[in-house]
Structure formats: C-alpha cells, structure tokens
C-alpha cells in the first residue's frame, strides 16, 4: 500500500476512489479525472433511479463504463466492487479521521437539503428531521459505516494483487498526493 508521498509505479488511466460517506470521494474523483484527462462518472448517478430506487441497468452500466480505456469513479456498491477492482489500475483510499468525515457529511447534507439541490435522477436529500426516524438516513448511514473500509481495502489488496492502492489519511495528504499526480502527468510520468 502506497502513501501520499510515494510515486505511482506506472501511468494510470482507470482509477477508483474509496472512502466513507463525507470523505470527499466524488470531489477527488472529479479532480483526478481532470488531471488525467479521462471522464469521471459519479457511480451514484448510475445506481439511483427516480425516488431513490436502484436502477435495473446499474451493473450493465458499470460494465460498460469499466470497459473504456480511461475512467474515474467511486468504489461503492457491493455488487459492483469486484468488477470495478478487477478493471482498475489504481484505488485511492481516503481514510480520514471520523470527525473529519462526519462533519463534512453533516454540512453537505444540511446544505443540499436547505438548497434543495437535485442529486441523481430527480432525487433530493431526505428532510433533516428524518435522521431521527430513518435508520438509513445518510447521516446515520455514514456513522454506521464509518469503519467499513478498514476491512474492505486490505482484503481488496489480497484479492486483486495487481491493483495499486494509495492510502491517504488526512485532507492535507490528499492535497499533496493530487499535487504529485499533477506533477507526474505534467512531466510525462
């Protein structure tokens, strides 16, 4: 497993970003895509249909996405994770402290709800008061799954030994890693 300051072993074009809710996966994935010049597809947009119903074409869409020569997406959804890992060259793991991710998650959720920001396929964040009544409210989900990747990523390295994994433990490390990636791309790897 590589750290923020380690050089990537080779040029990459197929990248996954892993982390708990609120870690900044989607934001980082978009930045990586822009640096590499490959499309970023937000995997939530493939999964969630109207009224938060899972889309029946989700796995077909993931298969199609990952057959391309270059792409960036988030490493989410148990059914998709093996296929994503099999076809990726690099996984960037945002393993930030719980206070960082939870504060980001709460701020993002409140902002989205108050602004009524449309997410995927017409969906909006649930009303804030449902955090107390809905066990799957995104804030409760974030808390319940806050340590999930501590088991998943090490197993991933074992099951997909050709996949390079970079573990970033703080937002500052993530920024440094992005700067290094930009430098690598600019200098021709």
PDB file of C-alpha atoms in Angstrom:
ATOM      1  CA  UNK A   1       0.000   0.000   0.000  1.00  0.00           C
ATOM      2  CA  UNK A   2       1.398   3.360  -1.029  1.00  0.00           C
ATOM      3  CA  UNK A   3       1.315   6.589   0.978  1.00  0.00           C
ATOM      4  CA  UNK A   4       0.781  10.172  -0.195  1.00  0.00           C
ATOM      5  CA  UNK A   5       4.455  10.795  -0.945  1.00  0.00           C
ATOM      6  CA  UNK A   6       5.082   7.528  -2.827  1.00  0.00           C
ATOM      7  CA  UNK A   7       5.381   7.648  -6.598  1.00  0.00           C
ATOM      8  CA  UNK A   8       2.920   5.632  -8.639  1.00  0.00           C
ATOM      9  CA  UNK A   9       4.579   2.633 -10.281  1.00  0.00           C
ATOM     10  CA  UNK A  10       3.201   3.487 -13.732  1.00  0.00           C
ATOM     11  CA  UNK A  11       0.898   5.753 -15.700  1.00  0.00           C
ATOM     12  CA  UNK A  12      -2.730   5.160 -14.716  1.00  0.00           C
ATOM     13  CA  UNK A  13      -5.955   5.726 -16.635  1.00  0.00           C
ATOM     14  CA  UNK A  14      -8.514   3.669 -14.663  1.00  0.00           C
ATOM     15  CA  UNK A  15      -8.946   4.918 -11.112  1.00  0.00           C
ATOM     16  CA  UNK A  16     -11.235   4.206  -8.171  1.00  0.00           C
ATOM     17  CA  UNK A  17     -11.684   6.434  -5.141  1.00  0.00           C
ATOM     18  CA  UNK A  18     -12.792   4.743  -1.907  1.00  0.00           C
ATOM     19  CA  UNK A  19     -13.869   6.209   1.403  1.00  0.00           C
ATOM     20  CA  UNK A  20     -16.773   6.569   3.748  1.00  0.00           C
ATOM     21  CA  UNK A  21     -19.634   8.992   3.170  1.00  0.00           C
ATOM     22  CA  UNK A  22     -18.364  12.530   3.564  1.00  0.00           C
ATOM     23  CA  UNK A  23     -14.721  11.740   2.830  1.00  0.00           C
ATOM     24  CA  UNK A  24     -14.758  13.623  -0.464  1.00  0.00           C
ATOM     25  CA  UNK A  25     -14.669  10.699  -2.900  1.00  0.00           C
ATOM     26  CA  UNK A  26     -16.656  12.389  -5.636  1.00  0.00           C
ATOM     27  CA  UNK A  27     -14.775  15.673  -5.404  1.00  0.00           C
ATOM     28  CA  UNK A  28     -11.409  13.917  -5.539  1.00  0.00           C
ATOM     29  CA  UNK A  29     -12.537  11.615  -8.347  1.00  0.00           C
ATOM     30  CA  UNK A  30     -13.520  14.648 -10.418  1.00  0.00           C
ATOM     31  CA  UNK A  31     -10.136  16.265  -9.811  1.00  0.00           C
ATOM     32  CA  UNK A  32      -8.285  13.072 -10.741  1.00  0.00           C
ATOM     33  CA  UNK A  33     -10.305  12.755 -13.936  1.00  0.00           C
ATOM     34  CA  UNK A  34      -9.474  16.347 -14.899  1.00  0.00           C
ATOM     35  CA  UNK A  35      -5.752  15.811 -14.234  1.00  0.00           C
ATOM     36  CA  UNK A  36      -5.610  12.546 -16.173  1.00  0.00           C
ATOM     37  CA  UNK A  37      -7.872  13.800 -18.958  1.00  0.00           C
ATOM     38  CA  UNK A  38     -10.315  10.909 -18.518  1.00  0.00           C
ATOM     39  CA  UNK A  39     -14.044  11.070 -17.712  1.00  0.00           C
ATOM     40  CA  UNK A  40     -15.306  10.923 -14.149  1.00  0.00           C
ATOM     41  CA  UNK A  41     -18.623   9.124 -13.781  1.00  0.00           C
ATOM     42  CA  UNK A  42     -20.322   9.529 -10.438  1.00  0.00           C
ATOM     43  CA  UNK A  43     -21.348   5.975  -9.616  1.00  0.00           C
ATOM     44  CA  UNK A  44     -24.323   7.177  -7.557  1.00  0.00           C
ATOM     45  CA  UNK A  45     -25.814   8.552 -10.791  1.00  0.00           C
ATOM     46  CA  UNK A  46     -25.692   5.055 -12.269  1.00  0.00           C
ATOM     47  CA  UNK A  47     -27.185   3.390  -9.193  1.00  0.00           C
ATOM     48  CA  UNK A  48     -30.023   5.706  -8.106  1.00  0.00           C
ATOM     49  CA  UNK A  49     -33.125   5.970 -10.246  1.00  0.00           C
ATOM     50  CA  UNK A  50     -36.105   8.223  -9.525  1.00  0.00           C
ATOM     51  CA  UNK A  51     -37.430   8.036  -5.943  1.00  0.00           C
ATOM     52  CA  UNK A  52     -34.103   6.548  -4.825  1.00  0.00           C
ATOM     53  CA  UNK A  53     -34.920   3.211  -6.463  1.00  0.00           C
ATOM     54  CA  UNK A  54     -31.934   1.186  -7.667  1.00  0.00           C
ATOM     55  CA  UNK A  55     -31.693   1.230 -11.463  1.00  0.00           C
ATOM     56  CA  UNK A  56     -32.070  -2.182 -13.095  1.00  0.00           C
ATOM     57  CA  UNK A  57     -29.313  -1.348 -15.609  1.00  0.00           C
ATOM     58  CA  UNK A  58     -26.780  -0.476 -12.913  1.00  0.00           C
ATOM     59  CA  UNK A  59     -24.421  -3.427 -13.389  1.00  0.00           C
ATOM     60  CA  UNK A  60     -24.655  -3.194 -17.194  1.00  0.00           C
ATOM     61  CA  UNK A  61     -23.731   0.479 -16.931  1.00  0.00           C
ATOM     62  CA  UNK A  62     -20.785  -0.317 -14.637  1.00  0.00           C
ATOM     63  CA  UNK A  63     -19.632  -2.997 -17.074  1.00  0.00           C
ATOM     64  CA  UNK A  64     -19.837  -0.537 -19.974  1.00  0.00           C
ATOM     65  CA  UNK A  65     -18.065   2.206 -18.008  1.00  0.00           C
ATOM     66  CA  UNK A  66     -15.172  -0.020 -16.990  1.00  0.00           C
ATOM     67  CA  UNK A  67     -14.555  -1.353 -20.498  1.00  0.00           C
ATOM     68  CA  UNK A  68     -13.340   2.087 -21.569  1.00  0.00           C
ATOM     69  CA  UNK A  69      -9.630   2.825 -21.723  1.00  0.00           C
ATOM     70  CA  UNK A  70      -9.767   5.578 -19.136  1.00  0.00           C
ATOM     71  CA  UNK A  71     -12.196   6.441 -16.356  1.00  0.00           C
ATOM     72  CA  UNK A  72     -12.515   7.514 -12.736  1.00  0.00           C
ATOM     73  CA  UNK A  73     -15.350   6.561 -10.399  1.00  0.00           C
ATOM     74  CA  UNK A  74     -16.065   5.866  -6.752  1.00  0.00           C
ATOM     75  CA  UNK A  75     -15.607   2.355  -5.323  1.00  0.00           C
ATOM     76  CA  UNK A  76     -19.081   1.756  -3.958  1.00  0.00           C
ATOM     77  CA  UNK A  77     -21.920  -0.776  -4.008  1.00  0.00           C
ATOM     78  CA  UNK A  78     -21.086  -4.358  -3.046  1.00  0.00           C
ATOM     79  CA  UNK A  79     -22.318  -5.843  -6.342  1.00  0.00           C
ATOM     80  CA  UNK A  80     -20.067  -3.546  -8.379  1.00  0.00           C
ATOM     81  CA  UNK A  81     -16.922  -3.544  -6.240  1.00  0.00           C
ATOM     82  CA  UNK A  82     -15.331  -6.752  -7.636  1.00  0.00           C
ATOM     83  CA  UNK A  83     -15.813  -5.700 -11.265  1.00  0.00           C
ATOM     84  CA  UNK A  84     -14.540  -2.197 -10.549  1.00  0.00           C
ATOM     85  CA  UNK A  85     -11.461  -3.536  -8.756  1.00  0.00           C
ATOM     86  CA  UNK A  86     -10.754  -6.092 -11.467  1.00  0.00           C
ATOM     87  CA  UNK A  87     -10.622  -3.410 -14.172  1.00  0.00           C
ATOM     88  CA  UNK A  88      -8.988  -0.558 -12.262  1.00  0.00           C
ATOM     89  CA  UNK A  89      -5.274   0.173 -12.110  1.00  0.00           C
ATOM     90  CA  UNK A  90      -5.347   2.351  -9.007  1.00  0.00           C
ATOM     91  CA  UNK A  91      -7.519   2.740  -5.921  1.00  0.00           C
ATOM     92  CA  UNK A  92      -7.150   5.897  -3.850  1.00  0.00           C
ATOM     93  CA  UNK A  93      -8.385   5.291  -0.296  1.00  0.00           C
ATOM     94  CA  UNK A  94      -9.488   8.344   1.666  1.00  0.00           C
ATOM     95  CA  UNK A  95      -9.012   7.021   5.196  1.00  0.00           C
ATOM     96  CA  UNK A  96      -9.682  10.248   7.077  1.00  0.00           C
ATOM     97  CA  UNK A  97     -10.468  10.555  10.807  1.00  0.00           C
ATOM     98  CA  UNK A  98     -14.129  10.108  11.727  1.00  0.00           C
ATOM     99  CA  UNK A  99     -14.568  13.717  12.967  1.00  0.00           C
ATOM    100  CA  UNK A 100     -13.437  14.992   9.552  1.00  0.00           C
ATOM    101  CA  UNK A 101     -15.763  12.776   7.535  1.00  0.00           C
ATOM    102  CA  UNK A 102     -18.778  13.161   9.805  1.00  0.00           C
ATOM    103  CA  UNK A 103     -18.526  16.958   9.952  1.00  0.00           C
ATOM    104  CA  UNK A 104     -18.232  17.064   6.159  1.00  0.00           C
ATOM    105  CA  UNK A 105     -21.181  14.701   5.781  1.00  0.00           C
ATOM    106  CA  UNK A 106     -23.412  16.717   8.100  1.00  0.00           C
ATOM    107  CA  UNK A 107     -22.506  20.038   6.424  1.00  0.00           C
ATOM    108  CA  UNK A 108     -23.044  18.602   2.942  1.00  0.00           C
ATOM    109  CA  UNK A 109     -26.363  17.016   3.859  1.00  0.00           C
ATOM    110  CA  UNK A 110     -27.707  20.170   5.507  1.00  0.00           C
ATOM    111  CA  UNK A 111     -26.571  22.334   2.565  1.00  0.00           C
ATOM    112  CA  UNK A 112     -28.126  20.012  -0.006  1.00  0.00           C
ATOM    113  CA  UNK A 113     -31.398  19.824   1.864  1.00  0.00           C
ATOM    114  CA  UNK A 114     -31.701  23.551   2.572  1.00  0.00           C
ATOM    115  CA  UNK A 115     -30.867  24.424  -1.040  1.00  0.00           C
ATOM    116  CA  UNK A 116     -32.988  21.547  -2.325  1.00  0.00           C
ATOM    117  CA  UNK A 117     -30.119  20.512  -4.585  1.00  0.00           C
ATOM    118  CA  UNK A 118     -31.099  17.844  -7.059  1.00  0.00           C
ATOM    119  CA  UNK A 119     -28.800  14.851  -6.796  1.00  0.00           C
ATOM    120  CA  UNK A 120     -29.331  11.978  -9.253  1.00  0.00           C
ATOM    121  CA  UNK A 121     -32.364  11.428 -11.431  1.00  0.00           C
ATOM    122  CA  UNK A 122     -34.523  13.971  -9.601  1.00  0.00           C
ATOM    123  CA  UNK A 123     -33.704  12.828  -6.060  1.00  0.00           C
ATOM    124  CA  UNK A 124     -33.288  15.199  -3.116  1.00  0.00           C
ATOM    125  CA  UNK A 125     -31.775  14.658   0.322  1.00  0.00           C
ATOM    126  CA  UNK A 126     -34.356  13.452   2.818  1.00  0.00           C
ATOM    127  CA  UNK A 127     -35.826  16.006   5.229  1.00  0.00           C
ATOM    128  CA  UNK A 128     -33.398  16.616   8.081  1.00  0.00           C
ATOM    129  CA  UNK A 129     -35.861  15.533  10.785  1.00  0.00           C
ATOM    130  CA  UNK A 130     -35.959  12.030   9.270  1.00  0.00           C
ATOM    131  CA  UNK A 131     -32.450  11.497  10.594  1.00  0.00           C
ATOM    132  CA  UNK A 132     -34.180  10.590  13.869  1.00  0.00           C
ATOM    133  CA  UNK A 133     -36.696   8.179  12.330  1.00  0.00           C
ATOM    134  CA  UNK A 134     -34.995   6.677   9.267  1.00  0.00           C
ATOM    135  CA  UNK A 135     -32.258   4.173  10.043  1.00  0.00           C
ATOM    136  CA  UNK A 136     -30.874   4.618   6.525  1.00  0.00           C
ATOM    137  CA  UNK A 137     -30.756   8.417   6.568  1.00  0.00           C
ATOM    138  CA  UNK A 138     -27.401   9.383   5.038  1.00  0.00           C
ATOM    139  CA  UNK A 139     -26.045  10.774   8.324  1.00  0.00           C
ATOM    140  CA  UNK A 140     -26.952   7.619  10.237  1.00  0.00           C
ATOM    141  CA  UNK A 141     -25.626   5.518   7.357  1.00  0.00           C
ATOM    142  CA  UNK A 142     -22.364   7.456   7.489  1.00  0.00           C
ATOM    143  CA  UNK A 143     -22.000   6.822  11.201  1.00  0.00           C
ATOM    144  CA  UNK A 144     -22.886   3.139  10.943  1.00  0.00           C
ATOM    145  CA  UNK A 145     -20.389   2.502   8.111  1.00  0.00           C
ATOM    146  CA  UNK A 146     -17.592   4.797   9.342  1.00  0.00           C
ATOM    147  CA  UNK A 147     -15.077   1.947   9.735  1.00  0.00           C
ATOM    148  CA  UNK A 148     -16.189  -0.229   6.803  1.00  0.00           C
ATOM    149  CA  UNK A 149     -13.158   0.330   4.557  1.00  0.00           C
ATOM    150  CA  UNK A 150     -10.662  -0.704   7.233  1.00  0.00           C
ATOM    151  CA  UNK A 151     -11.609  -4.297   6.386  1.00  0.00           C
ATOM    152  CA  UNK A 152     -12.556  -3.941   2.726  1.00  0.00           C
ATOM    153  CA  UNK A 153      -9.413  -2.310   1.371  1.00  0.00           C
ATOM    154  CA  UNK A 154      -6.839  -4.711   2.881  1.00  0.00           C
ATOM    155  CA  UNK A 155      -8.936  -7.620   1.551  1.00  0.00           C
ATOM    156  CA  UNK A 156      -9.015  -5.903  -1.830  1.00  0.00           C
ATOM    157  CA  UNK A 157      -5.229  -5.808  -1.968  1.00  0.00           C
ATOM    158  CA  UNK A 158      -5.133  -9.519  -1.233  1.00  0.00           C
ATOM    159  CA  UNK A 159      -7.825 -10.417  -3.803  1.00  0.00           C
ATOM    160  CA  UNK A 160      -6.560  -8.100  -6.578  1.00  0.00           C
ATOM    161  CA  UNK A 161      -2.756  -8.046  -6.213  1.00  0.00           C
ATOM    162  CA  UNK A 162      -2.297  -6.123  -9.477  1.00  0.00           C
ATOM    163  CA  UNK A 163      -4.295  -3.172  -8.144  1.00  0.00           C
ATOM    164  CA  UNK A 164      -2.158  -0.352  -6.771  1.00  0.00           C
ATOM    165  CA  UNK A 165      -3.630   1.159  -3.579  1.00  0.00           C
ATOM    166  CA  UNK A 166      -2.787   4.580  -2.186  1.00  0.00           C
ATOM    167  CA  UNK A 167      -3.923   5.317   1.378  1.00  0.00           C
ATOM    168  CA  UNK A 168      -4.439   8.970   2.263  1.00  0.00           C
ATOM    169  CA  UNK A 169      -5.056   9.616   5.968  1.00  0.00           C
ATOM    170  CA  UNK A 170      -5.762  13.359   6.049  1.00  0.00           C
ATOM    171  CA  UNK A 171      -7.096  16.034   3.699  1.00  0.00           C
ATOM    172  CA  UNK A 172      -3.605  17.545   3.671  1.00  0.00           C
ATOM    173  CA  UNK A 173      -2.132  14.240   2.462  1.00  0.00           C
ATOM    174  CA  UNK A 174      -4.809  14.105  -0.226  1.00  0.00           C
ATOM    175  CA  UNK A 175      -3.845  17.588  -1.428  1.00  0.00           C
ATOM    176  CA  UNK A 176      -0.178  16.636  -1.517  1.00  0.00           C
ATOM    177  CA  UNK A 177      -0.982  13.473  -3.454  1.00  0.00           C
ATOM    178  CA  UNK A 178      -3.050  15.423  -6.012  1.00  0.00           C
ATOM    179  CA  UNK A 179      -0.157  17.858  -6.462  1.00  0.00           C
ATOM    180  CA  UNK A 180       2.227  14.932  -7.014  1.00  0.00           C
ATOM    181  CA  UNK A 181      -0.175  13.371  -9.518  1.00  0.00           C
ATOM    182  CA  UNK A 182      -0.425  16.664 -11.396  1.00  0.00           C
ATOM    183  CA  UNK A 183       3.373  16.911 -11.450  1.00  0.00           C
ATOM    184  CA  UNK A 184       3.708  13.322 -12.716  1.00  0.00           C
ATOM    185  CA  UNK A 185       1.255  13.933 -15.541  1.00  0.00           C
ATOM    186  CA  UNK A 186       2.791  17.300 -16.468  1.00  0.00           C
ATOM    187  CA  UNK A 187       6.292  15.864 -16.560  1.00  0.00           C
ATOM    188  CA  UNK A 188       5.196  12.896 -18.684  1.00  0.00           C
ATOM    189  CA  UNK A 189       5.291  10.293 -15.906  1.00  0.00           C
TER     190      UNK A 189
END
